[in-house]
Tab-separated table of C-alpha atoms in Angstrom:
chain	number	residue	atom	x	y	z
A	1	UNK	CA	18.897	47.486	-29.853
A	2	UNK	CA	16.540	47.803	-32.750
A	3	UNK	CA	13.476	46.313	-31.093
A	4	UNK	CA	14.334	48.408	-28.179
A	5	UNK	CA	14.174	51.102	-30.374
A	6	UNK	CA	10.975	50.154	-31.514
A	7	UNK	CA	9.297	50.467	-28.136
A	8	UNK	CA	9.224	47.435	-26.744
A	9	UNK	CA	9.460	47.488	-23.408
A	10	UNK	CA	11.137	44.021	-22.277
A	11	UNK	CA	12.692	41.576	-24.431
A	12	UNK	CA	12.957	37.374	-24.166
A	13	UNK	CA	15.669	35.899	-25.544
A	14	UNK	CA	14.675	32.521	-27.455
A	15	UNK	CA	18.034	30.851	-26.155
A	16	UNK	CA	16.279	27.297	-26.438
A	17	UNK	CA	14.148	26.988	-29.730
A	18	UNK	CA	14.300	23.077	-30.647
A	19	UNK	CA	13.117	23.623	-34.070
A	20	UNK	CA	15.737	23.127	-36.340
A	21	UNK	CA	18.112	25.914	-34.613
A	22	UNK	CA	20.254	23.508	-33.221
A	23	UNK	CA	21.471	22.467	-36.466
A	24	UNK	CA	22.179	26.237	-36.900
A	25	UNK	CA	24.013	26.790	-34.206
A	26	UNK	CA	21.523	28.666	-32.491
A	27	UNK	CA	18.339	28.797	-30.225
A	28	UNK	CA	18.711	25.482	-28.743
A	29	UNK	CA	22.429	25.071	-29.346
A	30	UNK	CA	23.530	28.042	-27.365
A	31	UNK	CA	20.846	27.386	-24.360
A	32	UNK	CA	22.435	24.097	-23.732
A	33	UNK	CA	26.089	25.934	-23.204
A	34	UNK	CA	26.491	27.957	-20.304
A	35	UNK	CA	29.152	30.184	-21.327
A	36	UNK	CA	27.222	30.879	-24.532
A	37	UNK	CA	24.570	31.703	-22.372
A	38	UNK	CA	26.442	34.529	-20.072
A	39	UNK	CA	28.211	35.773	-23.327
A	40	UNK	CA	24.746	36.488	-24.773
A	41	UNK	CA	22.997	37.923	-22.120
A	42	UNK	CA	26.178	40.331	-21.703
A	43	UNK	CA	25.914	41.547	-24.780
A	44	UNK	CA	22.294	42.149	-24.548
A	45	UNK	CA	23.018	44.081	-21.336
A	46	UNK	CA	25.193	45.980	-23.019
A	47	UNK	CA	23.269	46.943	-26.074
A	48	UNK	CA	20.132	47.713	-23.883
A	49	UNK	CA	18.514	49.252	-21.233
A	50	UNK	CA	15.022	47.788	-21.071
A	51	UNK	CA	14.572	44.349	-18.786
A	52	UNK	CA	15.298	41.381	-20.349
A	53	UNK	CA	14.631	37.320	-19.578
A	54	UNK	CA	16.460	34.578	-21.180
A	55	UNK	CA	14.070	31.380	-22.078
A	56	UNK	CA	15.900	28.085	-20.663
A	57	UNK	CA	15.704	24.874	-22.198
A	58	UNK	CA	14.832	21.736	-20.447
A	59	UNK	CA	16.782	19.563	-22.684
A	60	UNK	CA	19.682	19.692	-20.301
A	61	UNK	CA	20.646	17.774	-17.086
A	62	UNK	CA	21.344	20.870	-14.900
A	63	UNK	CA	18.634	24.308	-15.819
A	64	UNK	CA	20.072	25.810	-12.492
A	65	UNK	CA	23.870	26.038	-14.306
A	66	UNK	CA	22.179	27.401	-17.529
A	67	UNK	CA	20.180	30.185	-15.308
A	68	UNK	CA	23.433	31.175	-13.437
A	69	UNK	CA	25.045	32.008	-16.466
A	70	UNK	CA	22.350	34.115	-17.630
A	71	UNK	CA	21.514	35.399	-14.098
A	72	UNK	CA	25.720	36.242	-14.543
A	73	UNK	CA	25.006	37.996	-17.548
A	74	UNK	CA	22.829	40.300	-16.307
A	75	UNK	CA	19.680	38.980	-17.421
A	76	UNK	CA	16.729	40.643	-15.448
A	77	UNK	CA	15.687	37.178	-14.862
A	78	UNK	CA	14.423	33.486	-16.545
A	79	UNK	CA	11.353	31.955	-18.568
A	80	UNK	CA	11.070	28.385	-17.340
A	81	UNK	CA	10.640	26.078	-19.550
A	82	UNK	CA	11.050	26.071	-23.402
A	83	UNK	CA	9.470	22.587	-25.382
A	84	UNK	CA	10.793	19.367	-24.770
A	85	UNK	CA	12.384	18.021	-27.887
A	86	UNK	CA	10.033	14.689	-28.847
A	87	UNK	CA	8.459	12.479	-31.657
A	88	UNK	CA	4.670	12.172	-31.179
A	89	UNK	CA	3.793	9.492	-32.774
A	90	UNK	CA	4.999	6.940	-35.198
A	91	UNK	CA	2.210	5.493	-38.038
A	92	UNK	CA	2.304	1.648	-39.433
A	93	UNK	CA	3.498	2.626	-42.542
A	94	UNK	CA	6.532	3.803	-40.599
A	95	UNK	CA	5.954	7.477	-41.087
A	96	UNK	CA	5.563	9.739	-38.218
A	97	UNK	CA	2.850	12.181	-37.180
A	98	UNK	CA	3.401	15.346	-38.000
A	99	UNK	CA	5.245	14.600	-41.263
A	100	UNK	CA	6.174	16.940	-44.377
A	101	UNK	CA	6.052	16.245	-48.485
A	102	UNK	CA	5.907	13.074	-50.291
A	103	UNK	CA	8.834	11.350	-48.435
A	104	UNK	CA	6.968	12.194	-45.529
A	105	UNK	CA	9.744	12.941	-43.885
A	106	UNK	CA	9.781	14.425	-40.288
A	107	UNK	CA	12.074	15.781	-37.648
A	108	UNK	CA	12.277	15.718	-33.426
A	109	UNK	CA	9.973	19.541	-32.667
A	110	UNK	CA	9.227	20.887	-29.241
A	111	UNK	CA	6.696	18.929	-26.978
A	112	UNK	CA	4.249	21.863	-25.381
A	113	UNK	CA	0.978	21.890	-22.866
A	114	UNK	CA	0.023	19.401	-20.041
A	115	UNK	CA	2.607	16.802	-21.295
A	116	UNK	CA	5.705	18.987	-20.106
A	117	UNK	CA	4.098	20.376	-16.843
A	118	UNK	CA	6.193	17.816	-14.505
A	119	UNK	CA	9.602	19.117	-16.251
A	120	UNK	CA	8.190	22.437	-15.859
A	121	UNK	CA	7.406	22.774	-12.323
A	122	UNK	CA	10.760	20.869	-11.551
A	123	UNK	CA	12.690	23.975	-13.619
A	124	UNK	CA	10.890	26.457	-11.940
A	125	UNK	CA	11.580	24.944	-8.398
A	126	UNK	CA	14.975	24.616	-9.031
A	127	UNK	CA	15.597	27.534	-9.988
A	128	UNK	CA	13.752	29.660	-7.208
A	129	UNK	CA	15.440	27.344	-4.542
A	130	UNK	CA	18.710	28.273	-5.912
A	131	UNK	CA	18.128	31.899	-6.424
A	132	UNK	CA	15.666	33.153	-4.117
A	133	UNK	CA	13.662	36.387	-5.708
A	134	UNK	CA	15.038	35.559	-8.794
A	135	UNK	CA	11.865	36.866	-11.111
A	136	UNK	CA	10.694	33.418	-12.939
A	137	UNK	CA	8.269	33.627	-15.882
A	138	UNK	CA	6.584	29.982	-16.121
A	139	UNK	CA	5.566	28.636	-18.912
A	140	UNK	CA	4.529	24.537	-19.692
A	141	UNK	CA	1.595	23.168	-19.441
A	142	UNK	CA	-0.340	26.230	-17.541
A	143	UNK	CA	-4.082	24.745	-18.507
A	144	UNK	CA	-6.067	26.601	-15.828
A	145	UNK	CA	-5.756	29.042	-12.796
A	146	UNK	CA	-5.233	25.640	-10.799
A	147	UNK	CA	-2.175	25.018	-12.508
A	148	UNK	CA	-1.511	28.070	-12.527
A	149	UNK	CA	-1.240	28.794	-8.843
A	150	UNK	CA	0.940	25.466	-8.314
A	151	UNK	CA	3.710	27.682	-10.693
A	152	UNK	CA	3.386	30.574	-8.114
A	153	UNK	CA	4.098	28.340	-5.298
A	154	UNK	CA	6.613	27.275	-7.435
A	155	UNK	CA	8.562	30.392	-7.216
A	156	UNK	CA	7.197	31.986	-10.471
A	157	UNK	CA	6.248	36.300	-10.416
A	158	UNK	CA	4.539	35.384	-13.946
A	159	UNK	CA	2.842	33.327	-16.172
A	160	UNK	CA	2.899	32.634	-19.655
A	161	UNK	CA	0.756	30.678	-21.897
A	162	UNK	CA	0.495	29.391	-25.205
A	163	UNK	CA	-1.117	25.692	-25.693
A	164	UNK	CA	-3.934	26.516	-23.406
A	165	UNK	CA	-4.923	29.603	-25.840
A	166	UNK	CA	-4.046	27.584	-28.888
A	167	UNK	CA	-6.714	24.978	-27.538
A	168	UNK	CA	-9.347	27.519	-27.375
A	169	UNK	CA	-8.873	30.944	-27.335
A	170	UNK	CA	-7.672	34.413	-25.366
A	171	UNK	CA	-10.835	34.366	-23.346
A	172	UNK	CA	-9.258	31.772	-21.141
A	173	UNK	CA	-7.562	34.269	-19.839
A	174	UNK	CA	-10.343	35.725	-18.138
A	175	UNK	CA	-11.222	32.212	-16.387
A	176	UNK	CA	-7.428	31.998	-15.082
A	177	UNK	CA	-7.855	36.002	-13.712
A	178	UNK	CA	-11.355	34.711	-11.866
A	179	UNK	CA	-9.812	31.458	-10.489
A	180	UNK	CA	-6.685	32.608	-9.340
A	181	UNK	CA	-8.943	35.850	-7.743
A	182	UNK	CA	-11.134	33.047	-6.211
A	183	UNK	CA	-8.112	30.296	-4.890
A	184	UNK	CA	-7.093	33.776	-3.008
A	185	UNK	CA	-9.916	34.276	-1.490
A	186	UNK	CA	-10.682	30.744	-0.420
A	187	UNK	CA	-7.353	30.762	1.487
A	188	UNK	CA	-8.848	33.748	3.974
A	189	UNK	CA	-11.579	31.057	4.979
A	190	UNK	CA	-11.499	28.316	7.630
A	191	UNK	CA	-11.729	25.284	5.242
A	192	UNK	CA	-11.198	21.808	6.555
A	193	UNK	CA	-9.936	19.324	3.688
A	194	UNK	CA	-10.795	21.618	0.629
A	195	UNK	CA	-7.909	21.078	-2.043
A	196	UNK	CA	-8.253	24.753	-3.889
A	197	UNK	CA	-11.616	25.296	-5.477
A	198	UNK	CA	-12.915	21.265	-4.724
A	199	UNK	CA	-14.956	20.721	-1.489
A	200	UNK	CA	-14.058	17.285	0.719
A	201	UNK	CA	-15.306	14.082	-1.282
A	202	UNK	CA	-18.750	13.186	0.367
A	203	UNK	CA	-19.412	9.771	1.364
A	204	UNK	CA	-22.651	8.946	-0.252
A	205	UNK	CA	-24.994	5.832	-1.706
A	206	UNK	CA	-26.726	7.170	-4.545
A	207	UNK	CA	-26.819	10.631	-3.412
A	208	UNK	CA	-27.211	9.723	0.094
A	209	UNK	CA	-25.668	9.839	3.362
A	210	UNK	CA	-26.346	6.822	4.427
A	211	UNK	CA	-23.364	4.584	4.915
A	212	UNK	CA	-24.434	0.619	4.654
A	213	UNK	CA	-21.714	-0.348	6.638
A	214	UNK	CA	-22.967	1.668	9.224
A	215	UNK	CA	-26.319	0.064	9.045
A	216	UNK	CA	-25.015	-3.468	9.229
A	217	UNK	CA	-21.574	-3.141	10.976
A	218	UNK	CA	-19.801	-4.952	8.269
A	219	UNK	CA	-18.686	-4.292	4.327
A	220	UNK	CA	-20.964	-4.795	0.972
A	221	UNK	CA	-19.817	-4.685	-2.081
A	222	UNK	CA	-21.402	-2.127	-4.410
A	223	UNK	CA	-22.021	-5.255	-7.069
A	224	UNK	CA	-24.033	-8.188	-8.303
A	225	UNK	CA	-26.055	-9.532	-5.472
A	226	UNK	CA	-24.006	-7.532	-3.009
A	227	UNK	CA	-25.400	-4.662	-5.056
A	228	UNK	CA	-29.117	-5.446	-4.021
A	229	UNK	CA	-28.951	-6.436	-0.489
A	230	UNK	CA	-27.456	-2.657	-0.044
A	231	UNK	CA	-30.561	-1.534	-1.902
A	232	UNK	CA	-32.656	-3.313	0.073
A	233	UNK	CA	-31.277	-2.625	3.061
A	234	UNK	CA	-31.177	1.029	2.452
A	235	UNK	CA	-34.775	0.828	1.304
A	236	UNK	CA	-35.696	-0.715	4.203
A	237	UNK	CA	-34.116	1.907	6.641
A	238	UNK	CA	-35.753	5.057	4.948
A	239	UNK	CA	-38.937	3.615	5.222
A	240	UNK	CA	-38.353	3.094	9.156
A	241	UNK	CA	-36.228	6.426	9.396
A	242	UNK	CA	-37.428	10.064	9.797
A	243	UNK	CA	-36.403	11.374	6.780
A	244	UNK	CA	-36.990	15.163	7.842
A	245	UNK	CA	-34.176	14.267	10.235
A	246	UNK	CA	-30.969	16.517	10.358
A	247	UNK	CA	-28.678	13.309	9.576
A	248	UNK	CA	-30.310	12.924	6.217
A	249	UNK	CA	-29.479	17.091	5.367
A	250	UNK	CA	-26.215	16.821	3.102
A	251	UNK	CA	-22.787	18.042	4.393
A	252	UNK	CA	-22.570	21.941	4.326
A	253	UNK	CA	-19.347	21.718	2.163
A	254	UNK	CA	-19.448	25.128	1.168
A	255	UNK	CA	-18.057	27.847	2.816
A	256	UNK	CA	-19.161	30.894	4.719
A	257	UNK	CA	-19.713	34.342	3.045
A	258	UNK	CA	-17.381	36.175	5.536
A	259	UNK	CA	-13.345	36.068	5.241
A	260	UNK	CA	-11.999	34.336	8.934
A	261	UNK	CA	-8.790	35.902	8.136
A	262	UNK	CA	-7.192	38.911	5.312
A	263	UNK	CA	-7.565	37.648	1.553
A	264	UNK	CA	-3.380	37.026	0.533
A	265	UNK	CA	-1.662	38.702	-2.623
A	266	UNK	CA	-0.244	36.731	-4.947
A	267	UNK	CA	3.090	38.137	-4.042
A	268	UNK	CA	1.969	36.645	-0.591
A	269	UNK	CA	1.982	33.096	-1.972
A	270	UNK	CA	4.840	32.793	-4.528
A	271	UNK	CA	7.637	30.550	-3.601
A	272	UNK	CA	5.135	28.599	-0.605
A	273	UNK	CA	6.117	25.401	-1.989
A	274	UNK	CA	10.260	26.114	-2.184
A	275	UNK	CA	11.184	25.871	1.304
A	276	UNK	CA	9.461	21.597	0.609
A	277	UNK	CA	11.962	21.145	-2.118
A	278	UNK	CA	14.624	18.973	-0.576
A	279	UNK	CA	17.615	16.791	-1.649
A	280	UNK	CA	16.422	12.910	-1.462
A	281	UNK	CA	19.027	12.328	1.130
A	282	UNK	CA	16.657	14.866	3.316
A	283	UNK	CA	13.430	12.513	3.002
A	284	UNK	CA	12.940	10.759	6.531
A	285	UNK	CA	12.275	6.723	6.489
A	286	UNK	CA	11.544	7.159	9.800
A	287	UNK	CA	7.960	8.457	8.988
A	288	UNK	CA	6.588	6.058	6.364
A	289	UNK	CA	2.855	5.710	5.525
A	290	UNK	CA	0.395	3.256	4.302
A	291	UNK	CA	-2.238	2.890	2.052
A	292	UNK	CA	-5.865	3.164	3.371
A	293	UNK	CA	-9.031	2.162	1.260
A	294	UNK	CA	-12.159	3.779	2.114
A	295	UNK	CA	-14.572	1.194	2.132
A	296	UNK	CA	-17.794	3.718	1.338
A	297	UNK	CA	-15.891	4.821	-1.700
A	298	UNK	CA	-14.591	1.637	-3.110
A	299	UNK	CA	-15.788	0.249	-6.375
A	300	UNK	CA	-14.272	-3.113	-5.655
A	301	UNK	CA	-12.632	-2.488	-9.458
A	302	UNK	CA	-9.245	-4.429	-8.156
A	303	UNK	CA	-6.860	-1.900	-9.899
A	304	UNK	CA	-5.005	-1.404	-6.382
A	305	UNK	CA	-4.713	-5.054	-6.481
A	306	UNK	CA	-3.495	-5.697	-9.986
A	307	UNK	CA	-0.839	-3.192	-9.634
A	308	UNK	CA	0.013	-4.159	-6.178
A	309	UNK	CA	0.868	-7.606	-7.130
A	310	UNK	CA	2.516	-7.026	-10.599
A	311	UNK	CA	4.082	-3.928	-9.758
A	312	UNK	CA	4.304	-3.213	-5.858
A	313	UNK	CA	5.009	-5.988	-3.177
A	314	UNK	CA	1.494	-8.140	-3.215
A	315	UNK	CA	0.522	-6.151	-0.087
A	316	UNK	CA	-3.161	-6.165	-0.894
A	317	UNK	CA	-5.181	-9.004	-0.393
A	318	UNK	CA	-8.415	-9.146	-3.002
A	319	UNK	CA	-11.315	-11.192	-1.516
A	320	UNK	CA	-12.259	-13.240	-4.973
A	321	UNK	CA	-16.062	-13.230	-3.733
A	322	UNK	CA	-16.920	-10.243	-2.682
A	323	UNK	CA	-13.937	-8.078	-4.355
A	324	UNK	CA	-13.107	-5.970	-1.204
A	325	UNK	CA	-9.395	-5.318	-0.905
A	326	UNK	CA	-7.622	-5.492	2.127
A	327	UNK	CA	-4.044	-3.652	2.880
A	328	UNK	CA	-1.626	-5.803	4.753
A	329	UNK	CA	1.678	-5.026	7.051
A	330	UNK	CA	3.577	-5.467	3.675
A	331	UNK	CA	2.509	-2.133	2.606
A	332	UNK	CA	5.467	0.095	2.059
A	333	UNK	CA	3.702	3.449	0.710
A	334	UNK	CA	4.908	3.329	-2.816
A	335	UNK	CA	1.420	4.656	-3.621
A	336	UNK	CA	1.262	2.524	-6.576
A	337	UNK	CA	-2.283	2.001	-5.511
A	338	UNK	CA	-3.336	5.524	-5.192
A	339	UNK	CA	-2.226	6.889	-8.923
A	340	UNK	CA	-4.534	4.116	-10.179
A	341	UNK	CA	-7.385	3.876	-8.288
A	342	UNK	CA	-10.092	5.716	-10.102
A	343	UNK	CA	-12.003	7.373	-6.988
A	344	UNK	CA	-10.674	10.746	-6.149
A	345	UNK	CA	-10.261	9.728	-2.263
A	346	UNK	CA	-10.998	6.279	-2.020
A	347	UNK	CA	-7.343	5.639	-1.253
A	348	UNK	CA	-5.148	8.037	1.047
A	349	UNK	CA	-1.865	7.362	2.853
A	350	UNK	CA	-1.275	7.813	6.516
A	351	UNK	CA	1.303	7.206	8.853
A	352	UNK	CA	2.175	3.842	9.771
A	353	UNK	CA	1.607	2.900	13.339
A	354	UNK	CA	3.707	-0.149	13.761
A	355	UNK	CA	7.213	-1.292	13.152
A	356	UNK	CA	7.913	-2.094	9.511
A	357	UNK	CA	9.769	-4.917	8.657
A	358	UNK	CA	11.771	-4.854	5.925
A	359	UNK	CA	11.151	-7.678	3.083
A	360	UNK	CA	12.948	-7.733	-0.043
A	361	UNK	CA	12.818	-11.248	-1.252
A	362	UNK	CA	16.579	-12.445	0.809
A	363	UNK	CA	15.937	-12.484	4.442
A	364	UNK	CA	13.424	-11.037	7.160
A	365	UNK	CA	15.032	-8.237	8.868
A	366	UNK	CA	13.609	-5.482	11.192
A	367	UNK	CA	14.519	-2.233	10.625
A	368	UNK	CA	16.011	-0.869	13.866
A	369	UNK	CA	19.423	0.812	14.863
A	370	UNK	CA	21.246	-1.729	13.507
A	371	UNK	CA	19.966	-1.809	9.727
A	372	UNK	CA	18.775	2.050	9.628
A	373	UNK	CA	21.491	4.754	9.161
A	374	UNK	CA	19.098	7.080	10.925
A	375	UNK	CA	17.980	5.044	13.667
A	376	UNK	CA	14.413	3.026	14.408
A	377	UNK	CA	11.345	4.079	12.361
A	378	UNK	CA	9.246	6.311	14.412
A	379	UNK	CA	5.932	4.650	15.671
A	380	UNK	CA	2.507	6.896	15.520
A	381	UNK	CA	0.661	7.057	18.402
């Protein structure tokens, strides 16, 4: 009532503060209780008339229950999410990083910025697939307009940072008004395979468009020996080649000046990502996908291969000359390969286009009607 009072004109209720209020019986304590939660916000609503938004905690198994209860309470609506209660970092001495006075003693504090953006997005989903127009204020790991927009198609109507201006400063703010203004405007032109603000990922050799493969009708390895023949080879062709021809112009990658179709709102894109949001049980096996390996991208590194066979189901075969992987049937899209492959592109997944055959070690079955609780797997044409 007091700050109301004061003229503030909206008030957020720290229900969720990991920093020693716990031990209290407060902030963190009473966000983690859903009756606490609607008692609270009642109260507020009671005591107030200005709009209000209670600040839910992520240390909990269910944020949904904990927004009912303040959605119950009359709580104008949410911030999603509060810090994650964590330890950084341990030292050899045995002390931890932060740590306070001689004992150098320490305590679990809220985890903030890029770390927590996973948990984030997942609160903020949740909670605009369970209450639909709910207002959301996100908050966790907001970085750039980028990440900013994924919150809006989230389901948040606002954002809120903190880390991102603690890293540098309030001008940021500027850069995120800009980028969202331009991720708008991108989406009123005909793009083809532009992901936001980042153009298709050309297929070059040394700045080129020439494609060795193409030249030769089989693969080179962008190494050793390998590494010269594709120089010489491509040496060899420009001085043959016209290179005034139009196949030697690079890709026009950026767009056109004028808008194919009316520049959205942001109002026009919150929540575009809900409706994708589905219970596991909702994912179809009939539509798996496999790993592909672009062979003018590949570095012939082997990480696809090292985490394939460790980690995956040894579905990648690594020629041990010439360092070219190769997918096999065995593939079952875990896309182990993609997070770790360190070309943006080099590795996509598409739909598989034969039968897949089940193989987990016991015996070799094929998955049709028999073995697959929603039938056989559907085959790509």
């Amino acid at each position: 009532k007091l700050t109301e009072e004061a003229g503030a004109e909206a008030l957020e209720l720290n229900l969720s503060c990991p920093h020693g209020m716990g031990e209290k019986g407060m902030g963190l304590a009473c966000g983690q209780k859903p009756e606490l939660v609607l008692n609270i916000c009642k109260w507020v609503r009671a005591a107030i008339k200005i709009p209000f938004f209670a600040k839910m905690t992520p240390n909990i198994t269910n944020i949904v229950e904990i927004a009912q209860a303040a959605k119950d309470g009359g709580a104008d609506g949410v911030t999603a999410t509060n810090t994650v209660s964590g330890l950084m970092s341990i030292r050899h001495d045995g002390s931890a990083w932060p740590s306070v006075g001689k004992n150098q003693f320490t305590t679990y504090g809220g985890v903030s910025g890029n770390a927590i953006r996973p948990i984030a997005l997942r609160a903020v989903s949740a909670i605009a697939r369970a209450f639909p127009g709910y207002p959301i204020l996100a908050t966790g790991g907001i970085d750039s307009a980028d990440a900013g927009m994924q919150f809006l198609y989230a389901g948040a109507s606002a954002l809120q940072v903190c880390s991102a201006v603690q890293n540098q400063d309030f001008t940021l703010i500027d850069d995120y008004i800009t980028g969202l203004q331009a991720l708008l405007y991108l989406k009123s032109l005909d793009l083809d395979g532009w992901e936001g603000q980042s153009p298709p990922t050309p297929k070059q050799y040394k700045g080129k468009t020439i494609l060795v493969k193409d030249l030769i009708g089989s693969k080179l390895p962008a190494f050793g020996e390998y590494k010269q023949q594709r120089d010489e080879i491509t040496q060899k062709y420009l001085q043959e080649a016209d290179i005034l021809d139009e196949q030697f112009l690079p890709e026009q990658v950026r767009p056109a000046r004028q808008s194919q179709k009316e520049v959205p709102r942001l109002v026009d894109v919150r929540g575009m990502a809900v409706n994708k949001m589905v219970e596991f049980k909702q994912l179809d096996p009939r539509e798996p996908a496999v790993a592909i390996i672009d062979d003018d991208l590949c570095v012939n590194c082997g990480k696809c291969y090292m985490t394939c066979n460790d980690s995956g189901y040894q579905a990648i075969i690594f020629d041990p000359i010439t360092h070219i992987p190769y997918i096999t049937e065995d593939c079952t899209g875990c896309t182990l390969c993609t997070s770790v492959c360190p070309i943006i592109d080099c590795i996509t997944m598409v739909p598989r286009t034969t039968v897949y055959e089940v193989k987990r070690g016991f015996s070799k079955q094929k998955v049709d009607e028999n073995t697959s609780p929603l039938g056989p797997i559907k085959v790509s044409s």
